[in-house]
XYZ file of C-alpha atoms in Angstrom:
523
model
C 10.294 -51.532 -15.197
C 9.426 -46.922 -15.679
C 11.238 -44.684 -12.998
C 8.580 -42.811 -11.040
C 8.278 -39.149 -11.942
C 9.111 -36.904 -9.339
C 6.565 -34.654 -8.004
C 7.249 -30.987 -7.681
C 7.507 -29.815 -3.814
C 4.820 -27.162 -3.482
C 6.467 -24.301 -1.786
C 5.001 -22.508 1.535
C 3.576 -19.717 -1.133
C 1.954 -22.396 -3.149
C 0.613 -24.865 -0.399
C -0.558 -21.606 1.250
C -2.374 -20.247 -1.785
C -3.852 -23.719 -2.382
C -5.318 -23.306 0.784
C -6.407 -20.100 0.598
C -7.891 -21.095 -2.808
C -10.976 -23.351 -0.628
C -12.266 -20.102 0.731
C -13.202 -19.234 -3.008
C -16.701 -21.097 -2.756
C -18.060 -18.560 -0.814
C -15.427 -15.554 -0.517
C -14.614 -13.380 -3.295
C -10.887 -13.044 -3.992
C -11.269 -9.203 -2.922
C -12.331 -9.920 0.073
C -10.769 -13.068 1.099
C -6.921 -11.397 0.616
C -7.798 -9.928 3.523
C -8.964 -13.705 5.477
C -5.260 -14.366 5.038
C -3.105 -11.617 4.955
C -5.066 -10.588 9.046
C -4.351 -14.752 9.684
C -0.252 -14.356 8.366
C 0.112 -11.192 10.186
C -1.250 -13.117 13.706
C 1.105 -15.684 12.956
C 4.291 -13.762 12.599
C 3.619 -11.307 15.453
C 3.505 -14.046 17.350
C 6.151 -15.640 16.344
C 8.370 -12.792 17.230
C 6.342 -12.203 20.681
C 7.213 -15.676 21.740
C 10.503 -15.248 20.326
C 10.980 -12.104 22.878
C 9.458 -14.090 25.906
C 11.611 -16.746 25.997
C 14.856 -14.193 25.321
C 13.503 -11.783 28.326
C 13.057 -15.272 31.101
C 16.275 -16.414 29.793
C 17.512 -13.395 30.368
C 15.950 -13.935 34.361
C 13.673 -10.779 33.496
C 10.140 -12.945 34.015
C 8.882 -10.002 36.125
C 8.628 -8.094 32.828
C 7.195 -10.869 30.489
C 4.018 -8.688 30.484
C 5.067 -5.942 30.674
C 4.332 -4.166 26.964
C 7.736 -1.672 26.511
C 10.372 -4.834 27.019
C 8.373 -5.878 23.424
C 7.947 -2.226 21.514
C 11.750 -1.629 22.165
C 12.874 -4.022 20.387
C 10.463 -3.383 17.753
C 8.201 -6.364 18.488
C 4.134 -6.363 18.955
C 2.381 -6.808 22.472
C 0.281 -9.791 22.366
C -2.269 -10.858 25.153
C -2.936 -14.000 25.876
C -6.325 -13.843 23.396
C -4.213 -12.621 20.411
C -1.705 -15.086 20.376
C -1.007 -17.744 17.649
C -1.430 -20.964 20.160
C -4.864 -19.366 21.100
C -6.243 -19.393 17.899
C -4.631 -22.896 17.216
C -6.229 -24.189 20.420
C -9.679 -23.011 19.389
C -9.669 -23.559 15.828
C -12.580 -25.864 15.532
C -14.896 -23.684 17.422
C -17.597 -22.067 16.110
C -16.776 -18.728 17.312
C -13.462 -19.210 15.887
C -14.199 -16.449 13.344
C -15.332 -14.006 16.221
C -11.779 -14.953 17.946
C -9.794 -13.698 15.043
C -11.889 -10.794 14.986
C -11.382 -10.056 18.852
C -7.275 -11.069 18.347
C -7.101 -8.938 15.643
C -8.905 -5.731 18.229
C -6.550 -6.750 20.874
C -3.251 -6.165 19.118
C -4.138 -3.392 17.611
C -5.138 -1.986 20.914
C -2.334 -2.491 23.048
C 0.270 -1.287 20.158
C -0.404 2.245 18.419
C 1.800 2.184 15.848
C -0.873 -0.084 14.041
C -3.521 2.200 14.746
C -6.018 1.778 11.741
C -4.134 -1.217 10.158
C -5.436 -4.493 10.788
C -9.510 -5.744 9.980
C -11.666 -4.511 12.210
C -14.975 -6.783 13.017
C -13.964 -8.671 9.812
C -14.517 -12.199 9.900
C -17.371 -12.463 11.706
C -18.946 -10.556 8.501
C -17.972 -12.703 5.951
C -19.843 -16.106 7.755
C -16.831 -18.284 6.485
C -16.822 -21.993 7.259
C -15.517 -23.201 10.197
C -13.587 -25.956 8.503
C -12.332 -24.382 5.745
C -11.012 -21.601 8.387
C -10.124 -23.987 10.482
C -7.796 -25.893 7.295
C -6.361 -22.486 6.627
C -5.024 -21.985 10.318
C -3.626 -25.433 10.078
C -1.650 -24.683 6.533
C -0.494 -21.112 8.257
C 0.760 -23.474 11.376
C 3.306 -24.432 9.273
C 5.231 -22.126 8.214
C 8.457 -21.206 10.632
C 8.416 -17.611 10.079
C 11.865 -16.703 12.302
C 13.054 -20.240 10.335
C 15.405 -18.076 8.663
C 15.516 -14.070 8.564
C 17.877 -13.713 5.693
C 14.864 -15.174 3.153
C 12.765 -12.987 4.506
C 9.415 -16.007 4.769
C 6.758 -13.862 6.011
C 7.689 -10.760 3.293
C 7.917 -13.489 0.616
C 4.943 -15.156 1.124
C 3.109 -11.650 1.413
C 4.108 -10.227 -1.537
C 3.590 -13.872 -3.104
C 0.040 -13.370 -1.959
C -0.340 -9.716 -3.720
C 0.881 -10.606 -6.229
C -1.417 -13.557 -7.131
C -4.795 -11.609 -5.501
C -3.447 -9.285 -8.266
C -3.783 -11.384 -10.377
C -6.656 -13.107 -9.553
C -8.841 -10.344 -9.150
C -7.486 -9.244 -13.389
C -8.386 -6.970 -15.408
C -10.064 -3.480 -13.712
C -8.914 -4.970 -10.525
C -5.720 -4.920 -8.753
C -4.564 -1.388 -8.618
C -3.455 -2.543 -5.303
C 0.146 -3.833 -5.838
C 2.286 -2.376 -9.027
C 4.044 -5.490 -10.184
C 7.450 -6.104 -8.576
C 9.815 -5.744 -11.505
C 8.096 -2.436 -12.281
C 9.185 -1.357 -8.555
C 12.589 -3.132 -9.313
C 13.253 -0.859 -12.046
C 12.161 2.259 -10.451
C 14.158 1.793 -7.442
C 16.873 0.830 -8.964
C 17.080 4.075 -10.953
C 16.629 6.385 -7.948
C 18.601 4.516 -5.187
C 16.881 6.070 -2.617
C 19.320 6.089 -0.311
C 19.173 8.487 2.595
C 16.236 11.113 2.641
C 12.383 11.204 2.723
C 10.193 9.162 0.336
C 7.121 9.621 -0.546
C 4.470 7.679 -2.831
C 0.979 10.069 -2.728
C -1.072 6.514 -4.017
C 0.773 3.558 -2.139
C -1.248 0.877 -2.309
C -0.665 -1.992 -0.576
C 3.100 -0.107 0.499
C 5.185 -2.142 -2.386
C 7.093 1.026 -3.232
C 8.905 1.301 0.875
C 9.342 -2.740 0.776
C 11.443 -2.172 -2.111
C 12.895 0.788 -1.262
C 14.233 -0.905 2.185
C 15.225 -3.911 0.137
C 17.406 -1.786 -2.021
C 19.036 0.281 0.807
C 19.999 -3.397 2.721
C 21.557 -4.907 -0.429
C 23.781 -1.774 -0.979
C 24.956 -2.252 2.751
C 23.051 1.457 3.393
C 21.073 1.910 6.645
C 17.055 2.022 6.546
C 17.636 4.203 9.674
C 18.876 7.070 7.323
C 15.389 7.102 5.104
C 11.549 7.990 6.237
C 8.663 6.989 4.837
C 5.450 8.999 3.863
C 2.654 8.026 2.188
C -1.529 8.059 1.063
C -3.613 5.730 0.205
C -7.722 6.021 -0.668
C -9.049 2.848 -0.480
C -9.504 1.539 3.164
C -8.981 -1.933 2.944
C -5.479 -1.628 1.003
C -4.360 1.251 3.739
C -4.728 -1.400 5.854
C -2.831 -3.876 3.927
C 0.216 -1.005 3.198
C 0.151 -0.713 7.176
C 0.054 -4.572 7.509
C 2.491 -5.246 5.173
C 5.169 -2.203 6.545
C 4.407 -4.032 9.904
C 5.364 -7.534 9.208
C 8.777 -6.436 7.496
C 9.440 -3.483 10.619
C 8.995 -0.313 8.530
C 8.208 2.768 10.276
C 5.697 4.633 7.490
C 3.644 8.078 7.696
C 0.307 6.438 6.337
C -1.935 9.644 7.692
C -4.300 8.721 10.061
C -6.885 7.283 7.995
C -7.315 6.683 4.180
C -8.368 10.058 1.721
C -8.265 11.155 -1.237
C -4.684 12.380 -1.666
C -6.377 15.439 -3.863
C -9.147 16.613 -1.327
C -7.504 15.779 1.763
C -3.606 15.966 1.491
C -2.720 14.286 4.602
C 1.627 15.909 4.088
C 0.402 19.508 3.284
C 4.238 20.660 3.626
C 5.948 17.571 3.011
C 9.068 18.357 0.693
C 10.249 14.642 -0.259
C 13.836 13.759 -2.152
C 12.481 11.017 -3.275
C 8.888 10.246 -5.013
C 8.290 6.788 -6.104
C 4.672 6.332 -7.577
C 2.065 4.691 -9.677
C -1.082 6.371 -9.615
C -4.505 5.736 -10.957
C -4.385 5.850 -15.023
C -6.369 8.422 -16.900
C -8.178 8.896 -13.863
C -12.401 10.410 -14.745
C -13.911 13.772 -12.874
C -11.761 13.521 -10.448
C -13.200 16.750 -9.725
C -15.777 18.714 -10.238
C -15.431 22.037 -12.374
C -15.279 24.683 -9.079
C -12.849 22.641 -6.939
C -9.475 22.616 -6.209
C -9.276 25.897 -8.640
C -6.606 27.419 -6.111
C -5.102 24.911 -4.981
C -1.423 25.742 -4.192
C 0.038 22.198 -5.838
C -0.880 24.347 -9.435
C 0.638 27.290 -8.503
C 3.138 28.310 -11.403
C 0.996 26.097 -14.037
C -2.289 26.242 -15.600
C -5.269 24.253 -13.562
C -5.380 20.522 -14.278
C -8.447 19.457 -16.504
C -11.402 17.618 -14.959
C -11.537 15.234 -17.257
C -8.397 13.210 -16.646
C -6.332 13.369 -13.040
C -2.659 12.158 -15.412
C -1.286 15.908 -14.874
C -2.896 16.564 -10.921
C -0.713 13.858 -9.988
C 1.909 15.255 -11.735
C 2.168 18.830 -9.974
C 1.207 17.127 -6.904
C 4.482 15.252 -7.233
C 6.560 18.491 -8.151
C 5.283 20.218 -5.324
C 6.214 17.600 -2.857
C 10.068 18.021 -4.116
C 12.803 19.106 -2.087
C 15.332 21.166 -3.433
C 17.408 17.937 -4.717
C 14.218 15.584 -5.045
C 14.147 13.595 -7.422
C 10.405 11.514 -8.566
C 9.601 7.963 -10.541
C 6.390 7.291 -11.209
C 3.837 5.869 -13.773
C 1.483 7.101 -16.354
C -0.839 6.057 -19.226
C 1.254 6.886 -22.488
C -1.923 9.498 -23.823
C 0.008 11.836 -21.429
C 3.113 12.408 -23.246
C 1.224 14.380 -26.131
C -1.829 15.092 -24.333
C -2.962 18.592 -25.783
C -5.036 21.620 -24.179
C -4.607 22.683 -20.584
C -2.660 19.318 -20.459
C 0.245 20.652 -23.244
C 0.302 23.943 -20.810
C 1.493 21.805 -18.134
C 3.723 20.041 -19.796
C 5.301 22.889 -21.831
C 5.994 24.526 -18.763
C 7.808 21.386 -17.259
C 9.915 21.241 -19.743
C 10.615 24.409 -20.280
C 10.819 24.509 -16.048
C 13.431 21.876 -17.213
C 12.027 19.248 -14.539
C 12.025 16.530 -16.772
C 15.013 14.386 -16.881
C 14.202 11.013 -18.802
C 10.939 9.523 -20.364
C 10.929 5.251 -20.288
C 8.524 3.796 -22.624
C 7.530 0.301 -21.367
C 6.531 -2.953 -22.266
C 2.117 -4.322 -22.716
C 0.716 -6.180 -20.309
C 3.305 -5.533 -17.573
C 0.012 -4.633 -15.179
C -2.433 -6.949 -14.134
C -5.172 -3.994 -14.119
C -4.349 -3.313 -17.350
C -2.878 -4.545 -21.046
C -1.394 -0.845 -22.419
C 1.920 0.356 -22.690
C 2.590 2.704 -20.214
C 5.464 5.076 -19.313
C 7.980 5.867 -16.579
C 8.871 9.217 -16.326
C 11.860 10.747 -13.911
C 11.660 14.497 -13.161
C 14.793 15.995 -11.023
C 14.328 19.083 -9.196
C 18.199 19.408 -9.111
C 20.071 17.555 -12.592
C 23.644 19.185 -11.206
C 23.129 17.131 -8.160
C 21.100 14.292 -8.169
C 21.093 11.825 -5.286
C 23.289 11.260 -1.983
C 25.105 7.677 -2.282
C 25.459 4.954 0.849
C 28.158 6.723 1.949
C 26.335 10.290 2.376
C 28.325 12.003 -0.611
C 26.560 14.277 -2.852
C 26.363 12.558 -6.357
C 27.952 14.650 -9.352
C 27.022 15.105 -13.041
C 27.286 16.781 -15.639
C 24.609 19.464 -15.932
C 21.919 17.514 -18.301
C 19.440 20.151 -17.917
C 18.856 20.871 -21.457
C 18.759 17.496 -22.367
C 15.637 14.772 -21.654
C 16.889 11.323 -22.261
C 14.088 8.951 -23.818
C 13.783 5.275 -23.863
C 11.997 2.759 -25.384
C 11.767 -0.554 -23.551
C 8.672 -1.972 -25.195
C 10.999 -4.718 -26.856
C 12.432 -5.604 -22.994
C 10.709 -8.179 -20.596
C 10.330 -12.278 -20.298
C 7.024 -13.770 -20.040
C 4.970 -14.441 -17.176
C 1.990 -16.062 -15.726
C 1.484 -17.116 -19.680
C -0.298 -13.492 -20.215
C 1.971 -11.391 -19.110
C 5.783 -9.593 -18.980
C 7.693 -8.852 -16.169
C 11.117 -7.135 -16.505
C 14.473 -9.711 -15.819
C 17.128 -8.804 -14.173
C 19.754 -8.001 -17.118
C 16.169 -6.231 -17.993
C 16.848 -3.793 -15.064
C 20.632 -3.865 -14.985
C 20.860 -2.613 -18.624
C 18.241 -0.043 -18.258
C 19.847 1.567 -15.365
C 23.366 1.321 -16.349
C 22.079 2.996 -19.472
C 20.866 5.628 -17.245
C 23.225 6.345 -14.719
C 26.075 6.307 -17.573
C 24.038 9.237 -19.144
C 24.294 10.752 -16.382
C 27.803 11.019 -15.581
C 30.336 13.704 -16.284
C 32.361 11.968 -18.953
C 28.769 10.472 -20.612
C 30.433 10.408 -23.613
C 32.978 7.540 -22.710
C 29.549 5.449 -21.695
C 26.951 6.585 -22.985
C 25.610 6.550 -26.700
C 22.568 7.197 -28.359
C 20.871 3.567 -29.649
C 18.728 3.068 -32.621
C 15.553 1.547 -30.977
C 16.187 1.756 -27.538
C 17.444 5.377 -26.676
C 18.435 8.990 -27.494
C 19.781 12.240 -25.507
C 17.023 14.702 -26.781
C 18.393 19.061 -26.145
C 15.285 20.210 -25.005
C 15.582 22.638 -28.525
C 15.088 19.291 -30.422
C 12.104 18.750 -28.073
C 10.429 22.421 -28.781
C 11.142 21.458 -32.151
C 8.412 18.295 -31.987
C 5.692 21.005 -29.760
C 6.844 20.106 -26.586
C 5.911 16.333 -27.312
C 7.672 13.746 -25.200
C 6.757 10.533 -27.222
C 9.649 8.818 -27.076
C 9.017 7.102 -30.939
C 9.809 10.863 -32.177
C 13.344 10.871 -31.248
C 15.010 7.272 -30.891
C 15.737 6.282 -34.294
C 13.976 3.100 -35.999
C 16.345 1.362 -38.631
C 13.553 -0.945 -39.772
C 10.817 2.550 -39.926
C 10.844 5.730 -41.921
C 11.899 7.660 -40.462
C 9.207 10.385 -41.312
C 6.265 7.927 -40.371
C 5.463 9.028 -36.548
C 4.287 5.475 -35.495
C 2.353 6.397 -31.870
C 0.215 9.168 -34.828
C -0.093 5.624 -37.613
C -2.377 3.779 -34.567
C -4.272 6.446 -33.989
C -5.655 6.977 -37.671
C -5.172 3.141 -37.775
C -7.754 2.800 -35.001
C -10.246 5.245 -36.541
C -10.670 3.843 -39.408
C -11.371 0.905 -37.857
C -13.557 2.297 -35.790
C -15.006 3.755 -39.026
C -14.934 0.717 -40.738
C -17.413 -1.170 -38.214
C -19.691 1.726 -37.768
C -19.701 1.155 -42.005
C -20.298 -2.711 -41.560
C -23.140 -1.617 -38.621
C -24.878 0.836 -41.192
C -25.227 -2.058 -44.309
C -25.958 -4.556 -41.919
C -29.008 -2.283 -40.730
C -30.141 -1.242 -44.581
C -29.753 -4.996 -45.190
C -32.606 -5.621 -43.018
C -34.828 -2.728 -42.992
C -34.721 -4.402 -47.726
C -35.845 -7.498 -45.858
C -38.296 -5.686 -43.778
C -40.201 -4.402 -46.574
C -40.050 -7.034 -48.473
C -42.148 -8.791 -45.797
C -39.391 -10.653 -43.942
C -38.255 -9.997 -40.545
C -34.922 -11.141 -39.821
C -34.156 -11.389 -35.727
C -30.975 -11.731 -35.292
């Protein structure tokens, strides 16, 4: 008798995803993430509320079970009866369940000022969701015991899983609200945000902040030692970020509302110790020619060009760094060697000794684009870079006159068939290389490695006309060192375009000949 094949039991995340997918017939994926995540938030908030309520009763404080202060003092949201998960489960099959969910979210936000602007507003009623499918989703979410294993952070895990799956589902051109977890992990491990102010000027759903707190906790630090500031342009993504942080008990100042970082900077006077960001790549026409020309963020530099916001993001970040601040952020590779005003700004950044490291990343790391991008690290004070978990300022060798270049294009492992992600081993290797390079006795721990890393002096960078393309500095043993492969690829691309144009011209000429002979060919 043949042995039965064991069926792999689905995780909570996978079961929820399957249930959520049933809504796809009537709701776009970009919409139904808010449906699911809003309900997950309500379930988690209710579980925490009920736990605190029972605690008050068991402590003989039943008189206080409906006093908001006795919940907020424990970082728990107070929920009136119509906002509790049990009420929604009881009414899940009612025709007006969508209205009841909207009312629950509205009431939670009203009773908890810290959630102002965080929760979906009159959202479920507007979508016209199928009642039976919504009831099925509520039933599935009801099976999650959000408090079962605090060490496993079940709700945080589910939330992270859903954000990534939604980003994957939305695909190219969308999914900008989410920076893949392995990239966020790499940035966090490189910057080591133990203590101080953390800022993200394009914070999306808040992944940089979540990972910063996880870094602190995993290194036995205290999350009370950091304060978080962020800004997000898209209203729905702003709500995602506030919910994401609220679910994890992370306090943050994301501004009063969703706003454009350039045109309504909500943290004008901020000086941050750590800046981590994944701003939009190659943002076109981000300002008109006569707008923001005297903005203080560009002080000391040329005006960022209107056709691409990459250098505007860089200068915004530079303006926000504290005296010992360090920043890690992602940009499209074109920023490494742009001409015109970009060249002038890049040269000044190099001459001002702000650029510490440039790491070119593999392709297919992102869900919204397949291009290779670059991680920039800026450092306001390379002599004393950061504070460790004991509160001591780390001292590093004076690397003021050097820039570390790293090529990570051969790193990464396959993920979801067509994507790439960094493994834990990749992250450990890269961060070890970077931190070893910073040490006083770096000669003992760091060495330039062909096809991987190179520490270039500013004199070398100047000789390369202030280009930050890593392949201009890193040795490639299997290549002719006189060939610049980035330039070669640009040339090949140009030649390919010319070939396509020539082919099109030949086709048109041939069609014209047939037409003159009295034959009409339709393609």
